[in-house]
Structures are given as C-alpha cells and as structure tokens.
Tab-separated table of C-alpha atoms in Angstrom:
chain	number	residue	atom	x	y	z
P	1	PHE	CA	27.669	-21.844	-15.279
P	2	PRO	CA	24.874	-19.748	-13.800
P	3	PHE	CA	21.410	-21.291	-13.570
P	4	THR	CA	19.666	-17.923	-13.764
P	5	ALA	CA	20.322	-14.215	-13.527
P	6	TRP	CA	21.179	-14.710	-9.828
P	7	CYS	CA	24.859	-14.553	-10.704
P	8	GLY	CA	24.602	-10.774	-11.105
P	9	LEU	CA	23.611	-10.321	-7.461
P	10	SER	CA	26.455	-9.847	-4.972
P	11	ARG	CA	25.058	-12.416	-2.537
P	12	TYR	CA	25.431	-15.064	-5.276
P	13	ARG	CA	29.032	-14.159	-6.201
P	14	PRO	CA	30.855	-17.454	-6.850
P	15	GLY	CA	32.545	-18.920	-3.812
P	16	VAL	CA	31.347	-16.202	-1.398
P	17	GLY	CA	28.879	-16.822	1.426
P	18	THR	CA	26.630	-19.796	1.905
P	19	ILE	CA	24.154	-19.527	-0.959
P	20	TRP	CA	26.357	-18.933	-4.000
P	21	ASP	CA	26.020	-22.546	-5.094
P	22	MET	CA	22.295	-21.998	-5.721
P	23	ALA	CA	23.336	-20.123	-8.862
P	24	TRP	CA	26.618	-21.798	-9.753
P	25	ASN	CA	28.033	-25.289	-10.145
P	26	ALA	CA	31.659	-25.623	-9.119
P	27	VAL	CA	33.364	-27.389	-12.011
P	28	ALA	CA	36.981	-26.549	-11.221
P	29	TYR	CA	39.001	-24.068	-9.179
P	30	CYS	CA	41.375	-21.471	-10.574
P	31	ASP	CA	44.363	-23.330	-9.145
P	32	GLY	CA	43.510	-26.368	-11.296
P	33	ARG	CA	41.858	-28.518	-8.628
P	34	GLN	CA	38.734	-30.311	-9.716
P	35	ALA	CA	35.564	-29.692	-7.729
P	36	THR	CA	34.795	-32.787	-5.696
P	37	GLN	CA	31.227	-31.967	-4.836
P	38	SER	CA	28.760	-33.023	-7.493
P	39	PRO	CA	25.764	-30.786	-7.996
P	40	THR	CA	22.597	-31.589	-6.108
P	41	PRO	CA	20.156	-33.272	-8.462
P	42	ARG	CA	16.982	-31.395	-9.290
P	43	PRO	CA	14.047	-32.538	-7.173
P	44	THR	CA	11.492	-34.684	-8.925
P	45	LYS	CA	8.075	-33.202	-9.380
P	46	THR	CA	5.324	-34.521	-7.166
P	47	PRO	CA	2.509	-35.820	-9.346
P	48	LYS	CA	-0.724	-33.866	-9.138
P	49	PRO	CA	-3.679	-35.705	-7.646
P	50	ASN	CA	-6.189	-36.834	-10.235
P	51	ARG	CA	-9.165	-35.557	-8.226
P	52	ARG	CA	-9.798	-32.724	-5.822
P	53	PRO	CA	-10.152	-33.519	-2.140
P	54	SER	CA	-13.587	-33.077	-0.667
P	55	ASP	CA	-14.310	-29.911	1.290
P	56	PRO	CA	-14.355	-30.914	4.973
P	57	THR	CA	-16.399	-27.825	5.897
P	58	ARG	CA	-19.288	-28.751	3.619
P	59	PRO	CA	-21.736	-31.394	4.783
P	60	SER	CA	-21.741	-34.580	2.747
P	61	ASN	CA	-25.438	-34.061	2.040
P	62	SER	CA	-25.121	-31.031	-0.226
P	63	ALA	CA	-28.821	-31.325	-1.113
P	64	SER	CA	-29.517	-29.099	1.905
P	65	TYR	CA	-27.790	-26.274	-0.028
P	66	LYS	CA	-29.858	-26.764	-3.153
P	67	ASN	CA	-32.041	-23.823	-4.078
P	68	ASP	CA	-35.773	-24.441	-4.169
P	69	ASP	CA	-37.700	-22.659	-6.926
P	70	SER	CA	-40.869	-22.038	-4.882
P	71	THR	CA	-38.804	-20.685	-1.985
P	72	ALA	CA	-36.894	-18.424	-4.381
P	73	HIS	CA	-40.196	-17.159	-5.791
P	74	LYS	CA	-41.278	-16.296	-2.239
P	75	VAL	CA	-37.982	-14.444	-1.625
P	76	PHE	CA	-38.370	-12.412	-4.825
P	77	ASP	CA	-41.988	-11.564	-3.884
P	78	ILE	CA	-40.853	-10.286	-0.473
P	79	LEU	CA	-38.077	-8.218	-2.085
P	80	ASP	CA	-40.490	-6.771	-4.660
P	81	ASP	CA	-42.836	-5.706	-1.841
P	82	LYS	CA	-39.891	-3.894	-0.186
P	83	GLN	CA	-38.504	-2.217	-3.324
P	84	SER	CA	-39.091	1.392	-2.221
P	85	LEU	CA	-37.758	0.612	1.270
P	86	ILE	CA	-34.593	-0.933	-0.203
P	87	ASP	CA	-33.999	2.029	-2.531
P	88	GLY	CA	-34.916	4.612	0.122
P	89	THR	CA	-33.149	3.233	3.201
P	90	LEU	CA	-30.482	0.722	2.125
P	91	PHE	CA	-28.966	1.908	-1.126
P	92	LEU	CA	-27.836	5.293	0.179
P	93	TYR	CA	-24.729	7.315	-0.583
P	94	GLN	CA	-23.057	8.478	2.651
P	95	GLY	CA	-26.107	7.184	4.518
P	96	SER	CA	-28.486	9.901	3.362
P	97	ALA	CA	-28.745	10.449	-0.407
P	98	PRO	CA	-30.110	7.750	-2.718
P	99	SER	CA	-27.345	6.022	-4.632
P	100	THR	CA	-27.063	6.867	-8.297
P	101	VAL	CA	-25.265	3.589	-8.994
P	102	TYR	CA	-27.108	1.042	-6.856
P	103	ARG	CA	-30.835	0.707	-7.431
P	104	TYR	CA	-33.291	-2.077	-6.682
P	105	GLU	CA	-33.871	-2.959	-10.342
P	106	GLY	CA	-30.186	-3.652	-10.960
P	107	PHE	CA	-29.795	-5.530	-7.694
P	108	VAL	CA	-32.726	-7.869	-8.293
P	109	ALA	CA	-31.703	-8.435	-11.939
P	110	GLY	CA	-28.197	-9.470	-10.832
P	111	LEU	CA	-29.606	-11.620	-8.032
P	112	ARG	CA	-31.907	-13.375	-10.492
P	113	ILE	CA	-28.955	-14.157	-12.789
P	114	MET	CA	-26.874	-15.479	-9.893
P	115	PHE	CA	-29.796	-17.616	-8.703
P	116	GLU	CA	-30.797	-19.001	-12.105
P	117	ASP	CA	-27.541	-19.176	-14.095
P	118	GLY	CA	-24.766	-18.616	-11.569
P	119	VAL	CA	-21.127	-17.997	-12.374
P	120	ALA	CA	-18.498	-20.746	-12.608
P	121	GLY	CA	-20.985	-23.286	-11.229
P	122	LYS	CA	-21.768	-21.151	-8.157
P	123	HIS	CA	-25.280	-19.901	-7.456
P	124	PHE	CA	-26.698	-17.450	-4.952
P	125	TYR	CA	-28.455	-19.450	-2.243
P	126	LEU	CA	-32.038	-18.301	-1.698
P	127	GLY	CA	-33.256	-21.074	0.581
P	128	ASN	CA	-34.305	-24.689	0.746
P	129	SER	CA	-37.700	-26.365	0.422
P	130	ASP	CA	-38.675	-25.940	4.098
P	131	PRO	CA	-42.105	-24.285	3.714
P	132	THR	CA	-41.877	-22.478	7.056
P	133	ASN	CA	-38.301	-21.188	7.189
P	134	GLY	CA	-36.635	-21.930	3.835
P	135	HIS	CA	-37.039	-18.359	2.569
P	136	LEU	CA	-35.512	-16.960	5.780
P	137	TYR	CA	-32.158	-18.528	4.854
P	138	GLY	CA	-32.295	-16.759	1.520
P	139	LEU	CA	-33.236	-13.419	3.101
P	140	ALA	CA	-30.441	-13.745	5.662
P	141	ASN	CA	-28.002	-14.488	2.836
P	142	ILE	CA	-29.202	-11.388	0.966
P	143	ALA	CA	-28.886	-9.275	4.138
P	144	ALA	CA	-25.283	-10.412	4.595
P	145	PHE	CA	-24.518	-9.658	0.949
P	146	ILE	CA	-26.066	-6.177	1.096
P	147	GLY	CA	-24.324	-5.475	4.407
P	148	GLN	CA	-20.948	-6.283	2.893
P	149	SER	CA	-21.808	-4.270	-0.208
P	150	MET	CA	-22.760	-1.295	1.972
P	151	LYS	CA	-19.416	-1.442	3.755
P	152	GLU	CA	-17.371	-1.792	0.567
P	153	THR	CA	-19.134	0.153	-2.178
P	154	ILE	CA	-22.694	1.440	-1.815
P	155	GLN	CA	-21.913	4.057	0.850
P	156	TYR	CA	-19.318	5.530	-1.528
P	157	ASP	CA	-21.575	5.295	-4.578
P	158	ALA	CA	-18.680	3.412	-6.188
P	159	CYS	CA	-18.883	0.812	-8.928
P	160	ASP	CA	-16.073	-1.346	-7.605
P	161	GLU	CA	-14.849	-2.558	-4.260
P	162	ASN	CA	-12.431	-0.293	-2.478
P	163	SER	CA	-9.188	-2.000	-1.561
P	164	TRP	CA	-8.163	-1.329	2.019
P	165	ASP	CA	-5.128	-3.601	1.759
P	166	TYR	CA	-1.650	-2.124	1.727
P	167	TYR	CA	0.795	-3.331	-0.863
P	168	ASN	CA	4.542	-3.141	-0.163
P	169	MET	CA	4.091	-0.955	2.888
C-alpha cells in the first residue's frame, strides 16, 4: 500500500532502486513468498520544550535596552529641529528629488508608534537613561534604520521593500 502519492513517481516504483520502500510496504511477492522484512516503525515525536531558551546574544541585564522617556523626548526634539534637513537631504528619490512617499511627518508618526506601542512586543530603541549619551544610541539606531530604508525603498520612491533575492534560479 502506498503511504502517499510517491507511488506515481518512477523513482518510487515498487521493488526498483533503493528508496522504493519509503512509499511501499512489502507484504508479499508475486511468486507467493511472504515479505520477511517488517516495516520500520514510525519515529516517535520529540516533545516540544515547555519554555523558550534564552537568547545567548542578549545580555542578562535587559534593563540596559529599556527605553527612557526623557531620552526619547530629547531624540524627538532633535529630529523635529532637523525636519527640513531630513525631508530635503535624506528622503530623496534617486538622490535628488524629494520623495513623494516618504516625508518627515509620516516617519516620525511611525517612529512614535513603534516607540510607544511597538509591534508584537518589540519597540524601537531610542536610548537609555544616560543623561550624556543615552540619546546618541537612539539617534544611531535611527540612522541605521534610515540608511537601510534608503537602500531598499526611499531611493526608488517605493512603498515596499524591493526583493533582490532570486527564487528558483
């Protein structure tokens, strides 16, 4: 009896080659002999762990990654002061014309949502409570995000990431 539709493929033709028995169980042979090999039992399922392993790349003191509201306020103030610079020099189509899709207002509104509410428990990191340098971590994070966005979408004035991966090639 076939286990699946494999039996229709020539490489699974009963009694031919080395993998035919993945689709068929030999019960008896045409000459009347009984098959002596019993089928291999199905493997037992490995039970799933009841908790997720900890991430070894993340420090055990995750408080250092906690956003600080006063630092975030400072980051938003700096961004607001640079609004015309961001629209006029960063969000450019083909490096010269202002983007019609990406504008400062939409960027900062999305950033505020990701900072305050997040998605799936993840929040945009805008810096820790270090009064001297905390905001610099947030600004560096924003720079990396905008840099990646420039490479993938803003320069093309596109609303979605371009896929540079090849499928079945």
